[in-house]
Coordinates of C-alpha atoms in Angstrom, one line a residue:
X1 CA 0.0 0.0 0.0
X2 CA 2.7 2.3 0.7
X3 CA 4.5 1.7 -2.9
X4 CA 1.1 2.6 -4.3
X5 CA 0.8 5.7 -2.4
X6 CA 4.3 6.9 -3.0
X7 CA 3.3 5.8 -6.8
X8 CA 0.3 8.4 -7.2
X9 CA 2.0 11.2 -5.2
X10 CA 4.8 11.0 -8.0
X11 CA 2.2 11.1 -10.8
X12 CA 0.6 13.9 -9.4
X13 CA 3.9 15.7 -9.1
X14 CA 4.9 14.9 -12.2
X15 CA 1.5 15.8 -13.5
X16 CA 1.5 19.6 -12.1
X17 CA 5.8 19.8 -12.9
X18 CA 6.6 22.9 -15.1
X19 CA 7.0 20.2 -18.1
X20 CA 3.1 20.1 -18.0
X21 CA 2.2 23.2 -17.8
X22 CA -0.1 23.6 -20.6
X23 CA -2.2 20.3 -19.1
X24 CA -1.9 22.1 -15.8
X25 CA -3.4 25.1 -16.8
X26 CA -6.2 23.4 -19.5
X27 CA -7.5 21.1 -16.3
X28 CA -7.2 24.2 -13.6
X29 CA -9.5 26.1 -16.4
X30 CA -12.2 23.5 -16.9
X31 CA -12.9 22.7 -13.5
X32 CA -12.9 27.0 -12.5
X33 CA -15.5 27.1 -15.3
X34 CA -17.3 24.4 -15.0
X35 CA -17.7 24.9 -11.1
X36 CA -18.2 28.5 -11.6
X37 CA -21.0 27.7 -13.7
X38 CA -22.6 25.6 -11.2
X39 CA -22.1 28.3 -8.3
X40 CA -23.1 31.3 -11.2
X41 CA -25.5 30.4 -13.0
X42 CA -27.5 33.1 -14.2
X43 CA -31.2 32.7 -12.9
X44 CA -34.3 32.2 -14.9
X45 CA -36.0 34.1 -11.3
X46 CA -34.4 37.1 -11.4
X47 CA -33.8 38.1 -15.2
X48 CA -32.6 41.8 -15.7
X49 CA -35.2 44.0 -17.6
X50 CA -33.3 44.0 -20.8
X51 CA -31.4 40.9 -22.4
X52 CA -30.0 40.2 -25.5
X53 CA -28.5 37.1 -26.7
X54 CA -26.6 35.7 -29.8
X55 CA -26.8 32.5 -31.1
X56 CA -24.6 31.3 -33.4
X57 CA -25.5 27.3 -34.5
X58 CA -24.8 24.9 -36.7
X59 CA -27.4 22.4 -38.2
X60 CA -28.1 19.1 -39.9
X61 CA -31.0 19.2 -42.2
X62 CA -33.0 16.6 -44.5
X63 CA -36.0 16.6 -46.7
X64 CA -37.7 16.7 -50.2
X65 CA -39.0 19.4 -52.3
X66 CA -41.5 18.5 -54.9
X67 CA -42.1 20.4 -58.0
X68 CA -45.4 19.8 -59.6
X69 CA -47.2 20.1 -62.8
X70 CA -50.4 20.2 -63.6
X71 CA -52.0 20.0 -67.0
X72 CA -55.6 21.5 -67.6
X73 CA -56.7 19.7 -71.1
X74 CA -56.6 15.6 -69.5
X75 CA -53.1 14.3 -69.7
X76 CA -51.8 13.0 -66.7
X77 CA -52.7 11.4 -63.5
X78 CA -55.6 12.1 -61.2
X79 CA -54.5 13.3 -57.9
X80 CA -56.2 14.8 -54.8
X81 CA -54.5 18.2 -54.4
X82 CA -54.2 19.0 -58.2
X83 CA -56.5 22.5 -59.2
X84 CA -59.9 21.8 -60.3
X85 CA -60.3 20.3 -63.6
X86 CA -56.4 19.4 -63.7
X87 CA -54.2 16.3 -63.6
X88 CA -50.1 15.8 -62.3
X89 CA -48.4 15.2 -65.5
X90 CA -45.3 16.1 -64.1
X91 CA -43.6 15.5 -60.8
X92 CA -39.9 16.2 -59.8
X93 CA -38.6 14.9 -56.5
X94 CA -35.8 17.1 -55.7
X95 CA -34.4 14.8 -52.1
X96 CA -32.2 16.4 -50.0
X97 CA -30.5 13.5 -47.8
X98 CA -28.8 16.0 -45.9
X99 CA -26.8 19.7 -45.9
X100 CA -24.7 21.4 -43.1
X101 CA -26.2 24.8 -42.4
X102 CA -24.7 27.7 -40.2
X103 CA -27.1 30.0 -38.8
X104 CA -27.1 33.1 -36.7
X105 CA -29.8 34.0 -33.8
X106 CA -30.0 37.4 -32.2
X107 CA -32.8 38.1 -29.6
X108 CA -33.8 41.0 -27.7
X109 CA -36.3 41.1 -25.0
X110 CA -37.2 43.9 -22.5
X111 CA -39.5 42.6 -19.8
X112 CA -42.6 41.0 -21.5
X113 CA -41.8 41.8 -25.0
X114 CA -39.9 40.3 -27.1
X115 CA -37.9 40.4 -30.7
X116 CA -36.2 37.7 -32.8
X117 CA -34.0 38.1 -35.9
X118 CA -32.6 34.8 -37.5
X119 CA -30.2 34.2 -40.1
X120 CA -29.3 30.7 -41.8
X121 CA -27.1 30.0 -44.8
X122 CA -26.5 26.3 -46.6
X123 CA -23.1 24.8 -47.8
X124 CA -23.1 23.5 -51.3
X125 CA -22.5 19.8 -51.5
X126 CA -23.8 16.6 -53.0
X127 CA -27.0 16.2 -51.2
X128 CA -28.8 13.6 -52.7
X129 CA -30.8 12.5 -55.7
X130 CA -33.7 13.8 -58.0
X131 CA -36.2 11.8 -59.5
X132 CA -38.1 12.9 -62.4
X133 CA -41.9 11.4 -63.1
X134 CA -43.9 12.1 -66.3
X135 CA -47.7 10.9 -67.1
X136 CA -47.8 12.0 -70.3
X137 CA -51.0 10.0 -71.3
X138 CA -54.8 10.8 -70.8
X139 CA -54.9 7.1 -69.3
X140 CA -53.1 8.1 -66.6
X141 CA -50.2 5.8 -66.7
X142 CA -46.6 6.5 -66.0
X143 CA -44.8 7.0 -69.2
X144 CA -41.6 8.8 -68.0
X145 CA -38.8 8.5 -65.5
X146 CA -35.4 9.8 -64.9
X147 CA -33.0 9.8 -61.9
X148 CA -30.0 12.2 -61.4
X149 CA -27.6 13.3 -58.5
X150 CA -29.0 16.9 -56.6
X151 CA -26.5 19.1 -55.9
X152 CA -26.8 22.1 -53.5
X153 CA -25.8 25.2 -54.7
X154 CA -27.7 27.5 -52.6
X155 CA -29.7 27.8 -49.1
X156 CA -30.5 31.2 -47.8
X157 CA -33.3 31.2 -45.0
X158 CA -34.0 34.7 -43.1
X159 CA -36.7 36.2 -40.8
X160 CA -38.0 37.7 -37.4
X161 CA -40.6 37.3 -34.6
X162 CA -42.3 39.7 -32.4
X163 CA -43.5 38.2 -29.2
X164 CA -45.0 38.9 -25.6
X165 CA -44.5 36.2 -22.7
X166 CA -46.3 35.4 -20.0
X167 CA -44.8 33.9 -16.9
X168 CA -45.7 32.0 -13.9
X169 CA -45.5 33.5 -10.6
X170 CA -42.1 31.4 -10.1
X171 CA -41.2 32.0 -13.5
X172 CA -40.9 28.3 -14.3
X173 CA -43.4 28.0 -16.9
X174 CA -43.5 30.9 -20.4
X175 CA -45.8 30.9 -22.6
X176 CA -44.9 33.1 -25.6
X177 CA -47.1 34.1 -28.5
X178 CA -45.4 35.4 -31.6
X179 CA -45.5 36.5 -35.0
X180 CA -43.4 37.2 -38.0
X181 CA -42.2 37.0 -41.0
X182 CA -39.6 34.7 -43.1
X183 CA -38.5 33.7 -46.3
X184 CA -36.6 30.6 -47.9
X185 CA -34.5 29.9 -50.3
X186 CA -33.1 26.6 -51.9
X187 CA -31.4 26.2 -55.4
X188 CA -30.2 22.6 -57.1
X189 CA -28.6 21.3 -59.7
X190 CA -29.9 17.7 -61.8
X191 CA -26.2 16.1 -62.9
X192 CA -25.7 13.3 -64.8
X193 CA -28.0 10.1 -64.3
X194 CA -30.1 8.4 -66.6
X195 CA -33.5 8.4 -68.4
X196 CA -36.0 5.5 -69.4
X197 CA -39.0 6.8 -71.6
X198 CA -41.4 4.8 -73.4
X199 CA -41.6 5.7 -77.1
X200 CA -43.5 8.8 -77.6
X201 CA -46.0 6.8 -80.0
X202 CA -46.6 4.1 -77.3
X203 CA -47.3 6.3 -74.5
X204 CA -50.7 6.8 -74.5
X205 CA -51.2 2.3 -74.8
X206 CA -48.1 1.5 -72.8
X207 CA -46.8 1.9 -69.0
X208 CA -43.7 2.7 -68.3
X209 CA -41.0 -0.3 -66.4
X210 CA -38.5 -0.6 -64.6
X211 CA -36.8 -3.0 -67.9
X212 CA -37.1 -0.2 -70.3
X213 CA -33.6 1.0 -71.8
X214 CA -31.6 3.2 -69.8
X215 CA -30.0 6.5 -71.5
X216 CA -26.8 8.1 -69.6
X217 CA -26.7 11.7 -69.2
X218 CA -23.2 14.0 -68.2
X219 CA -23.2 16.9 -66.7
X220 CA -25.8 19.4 -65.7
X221 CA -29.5 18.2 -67.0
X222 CA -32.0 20.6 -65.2
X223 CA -31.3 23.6 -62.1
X224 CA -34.5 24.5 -59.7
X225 CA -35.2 27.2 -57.7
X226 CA -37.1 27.0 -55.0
X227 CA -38.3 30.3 -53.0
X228 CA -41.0 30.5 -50.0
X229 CA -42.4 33.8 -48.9
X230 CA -44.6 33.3 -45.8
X231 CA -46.7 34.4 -42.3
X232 CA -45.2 32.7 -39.6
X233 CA -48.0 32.8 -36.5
X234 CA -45.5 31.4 -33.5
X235 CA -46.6 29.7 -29.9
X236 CA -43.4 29.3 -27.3
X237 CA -43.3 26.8 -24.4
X238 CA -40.7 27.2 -22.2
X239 CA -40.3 24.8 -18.9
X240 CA -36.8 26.3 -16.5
X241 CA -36.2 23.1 -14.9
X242 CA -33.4 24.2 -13.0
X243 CA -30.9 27.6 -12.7
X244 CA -28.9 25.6 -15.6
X245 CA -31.6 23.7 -17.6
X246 CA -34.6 24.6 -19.2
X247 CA -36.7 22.7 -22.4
X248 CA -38.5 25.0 -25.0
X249 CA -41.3 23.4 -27.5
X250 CA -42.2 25.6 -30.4
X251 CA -45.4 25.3 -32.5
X252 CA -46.2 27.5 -35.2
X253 CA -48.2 27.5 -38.9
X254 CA -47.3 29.4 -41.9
X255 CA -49.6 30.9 -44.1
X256 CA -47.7 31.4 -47.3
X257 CA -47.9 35.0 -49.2
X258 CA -46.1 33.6 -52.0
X259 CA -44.0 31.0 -53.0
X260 CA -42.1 30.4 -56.8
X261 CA -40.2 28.2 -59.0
X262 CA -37.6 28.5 -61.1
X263 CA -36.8 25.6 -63.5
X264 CA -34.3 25.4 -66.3
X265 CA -33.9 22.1 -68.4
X266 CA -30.5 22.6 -69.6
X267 CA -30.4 20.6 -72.5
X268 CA -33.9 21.4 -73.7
X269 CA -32.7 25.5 -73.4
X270 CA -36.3 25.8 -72.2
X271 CA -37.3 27.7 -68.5
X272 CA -40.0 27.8 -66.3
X273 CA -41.6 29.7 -64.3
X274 CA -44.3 28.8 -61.6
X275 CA -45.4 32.1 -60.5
X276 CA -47.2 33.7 -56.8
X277 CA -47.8 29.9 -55.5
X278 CA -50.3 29.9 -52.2
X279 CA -53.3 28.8 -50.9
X280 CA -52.4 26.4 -47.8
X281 CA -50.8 26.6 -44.4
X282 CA -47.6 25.0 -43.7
X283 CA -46.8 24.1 -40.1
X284 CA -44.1 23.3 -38.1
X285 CA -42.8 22.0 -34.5
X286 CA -39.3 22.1 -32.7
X287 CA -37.7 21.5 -29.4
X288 CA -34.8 22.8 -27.6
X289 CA -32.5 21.9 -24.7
X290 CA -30.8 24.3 -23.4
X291 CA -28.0 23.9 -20.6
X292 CA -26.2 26.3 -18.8
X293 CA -22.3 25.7 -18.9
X294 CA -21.1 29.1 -17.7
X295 CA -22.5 32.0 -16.3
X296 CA -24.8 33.3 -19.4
X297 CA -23.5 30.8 -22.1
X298 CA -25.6 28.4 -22.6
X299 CA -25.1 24.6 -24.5
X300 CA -28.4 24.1 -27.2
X301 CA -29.6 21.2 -28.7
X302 CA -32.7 21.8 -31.4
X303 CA -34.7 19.5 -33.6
X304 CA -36.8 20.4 -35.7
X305 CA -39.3 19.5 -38.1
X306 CA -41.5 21.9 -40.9
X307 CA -43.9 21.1 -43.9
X308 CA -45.6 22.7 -46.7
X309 CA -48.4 20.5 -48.6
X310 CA -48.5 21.5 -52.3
X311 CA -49.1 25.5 -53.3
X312 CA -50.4 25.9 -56.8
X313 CA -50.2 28.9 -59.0
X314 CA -49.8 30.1 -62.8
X315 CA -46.8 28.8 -65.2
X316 CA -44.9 30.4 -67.6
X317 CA -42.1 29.1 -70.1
X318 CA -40.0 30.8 -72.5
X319 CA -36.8 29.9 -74.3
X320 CA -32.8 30.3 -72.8
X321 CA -32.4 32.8 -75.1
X322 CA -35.7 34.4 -74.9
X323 CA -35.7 38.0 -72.3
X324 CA -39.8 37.6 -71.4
X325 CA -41.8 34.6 -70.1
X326 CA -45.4 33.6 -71.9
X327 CA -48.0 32.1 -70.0
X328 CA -48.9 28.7 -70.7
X329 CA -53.0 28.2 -70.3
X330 CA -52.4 24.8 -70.4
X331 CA -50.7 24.1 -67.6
X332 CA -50.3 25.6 -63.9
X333 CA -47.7 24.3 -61.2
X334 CA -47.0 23.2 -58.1
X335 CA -44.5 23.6 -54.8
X336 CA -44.0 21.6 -51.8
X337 CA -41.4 20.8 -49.1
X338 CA -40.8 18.7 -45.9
X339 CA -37.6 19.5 -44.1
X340 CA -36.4 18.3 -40.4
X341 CA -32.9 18.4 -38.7
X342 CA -30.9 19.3 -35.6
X343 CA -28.8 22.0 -34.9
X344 CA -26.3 22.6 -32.2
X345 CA -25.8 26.3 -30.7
X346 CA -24.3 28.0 -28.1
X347 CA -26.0 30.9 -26.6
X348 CA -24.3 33.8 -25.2
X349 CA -26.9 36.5 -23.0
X350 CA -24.8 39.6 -23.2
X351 CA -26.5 41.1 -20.1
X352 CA -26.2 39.3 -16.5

């Protein structure tokens, strides 16, 4: 027993020597912070009047965006949500397996009211596929079908809340009404892949299969744009645990002003336009840990989940080398989106 003693007292020493000072000073700095923290906290009970936070994150996010056509004179397939008197003879899966995305939160909130500006920005990558569906048949029969790598050029995704909260008398439990404003951006690029069609005078007798031949494409094939103006009407749970820990649940619904697509098939030179999409609610949930590590900087954990069902509005078309789009009576088309993902943060309240 005494070897062993004498053992760890010359560890120690060896340990806290001048050779390791940089370990000394790394393990003397986590345990002052971490056990300030826990003596510091700042308290949920006693907030000052004003605070203001910022939020910087980053995020893990998955989904699909469909693009939809409709055609007004019977080609296509009978679907619930298409306009009246329409058919889907179109469909473009644009799946999104999964982008990094840094985002920026700034908060200010003087007693009761509150004010929320948020800020998030994609990184291009490989993010998964797009699938391309055609029913170009009044039998309603799949006669079309390509596949292609989706790339991620662009994600842009900005708005604000205004909100008042009301607390408990121990201020464990806020509930926060809010409303704003935000707006979304996504473009992607179709690359190479491959296309099976059934012989344009077969379609209208003959279903497409999975056997048909299979025609390779290189390079860029067709580039969408993606853009989602909308109401966002905001309701805030927020549960204070402890000094340290506290769990937030936001519900909200969007009510969309606008939404439009931008579609360019590349080797057709032909572009697309669906124009001042709306006409449905989107809605969407998240929840957030938050810890306290140090005084007023604070460890979050978000997931979070947000859909649109399918917006319809007028298309256009015109030519790459054309400067104006035509409307096409023909046809009008369609937007929708599902996204969900989790994003890290850490939250600094500027004011103790």
């Amino acid at each position: 027993m005494k070897e062993k003693n004498t053992s760890m007292r010359s560890t120690l020493n060896h340990f806290f020597s001048t050779r390791n000072l940089p370990i000394k000073w790394i393990t003397t700095s986590c345990l002052t912070l971490l056990l300030g923290g826990l003596v510091f906290c700042q308290d949920y009970r006693n907030p000052p009047a004003l605070q203001v936070s910022l939020q910087p994150s980053l995020g893990y996010k998955g989904g699909s965006i469909g693009e939809h056509l409709f055609n007004m004179d019977g080609y296509g397939q009978q679907v619930a949500f298409a306009p009246a008197g329409g058919r889907q003879i179109s469909f473009l899966q644009w799946d999104v397996y999964g982008m990094m995305v840094v985002g920026l939160d700034v908060e200010f909130q003087y007693r009761a009211f509150s004010a929320q500006l948020y800020g998030r920005v994609g990184i291009p990558m490989i993010c998964g596929k797009m699938d391309d569906f055609d029913w170009n048949t009044t039998r309603g029969h799949q006669t079309h079908f390509s596949t292609h790598t989706n790339n991620l050029t662009d994600y842009f995704m900005a708005g604000g809340f205004l909100g008042w909260t009301f607390a408990s008398p121990d201020r464990k439990l806020l509930l926060t009404p809010m409303a704003g404003f935000s707006w979304q951006q996504t473009a992607m690029v179709a690359r190479n892949g491959y296309r099976q069609y059934v012989p344009s005078d077969k379609q209208e007798t003959t279903p497409w299969t999975d056997d048909l031949e299979k025609k390779y494409f290189d390079g860029d094939v067709i580039s969408y744009r993606h853009e989602v103006f909308q109401v966002d009407l905001q309701f805030r749970i927020t549960y204070n645990h402890n000094p340290r820990l506290y769990f937030q649940l936001d519900t909200s619904i969007h009510p969309v002003i606008g939404a439009f697509g931008y579609d360019t098939h590349i080797l057709r030179n032909l572009q697309f336009l669906d124009y001042n999409m709306k006409g449905q609610l989107g809605f969407g949930a998240a929840l957030t840990v938050g810890y306290q590590v140090i005084p007023r900087h604070f460890l979050t954990v978000k997931v979070d989940y947000n859909y649109l069902p399918v917006v319809i509005g007028q298309t256009y078309m015109k030519s790459t080398s054309q400067s104006h789009y035509y409307p096409d009576p023909s046809s009008q088309g369609g937007a929708s989106h599902w996204f969900a993902g989790v994003t890290v943060g850490w939250k600094f309240n500027i004011f103790q």
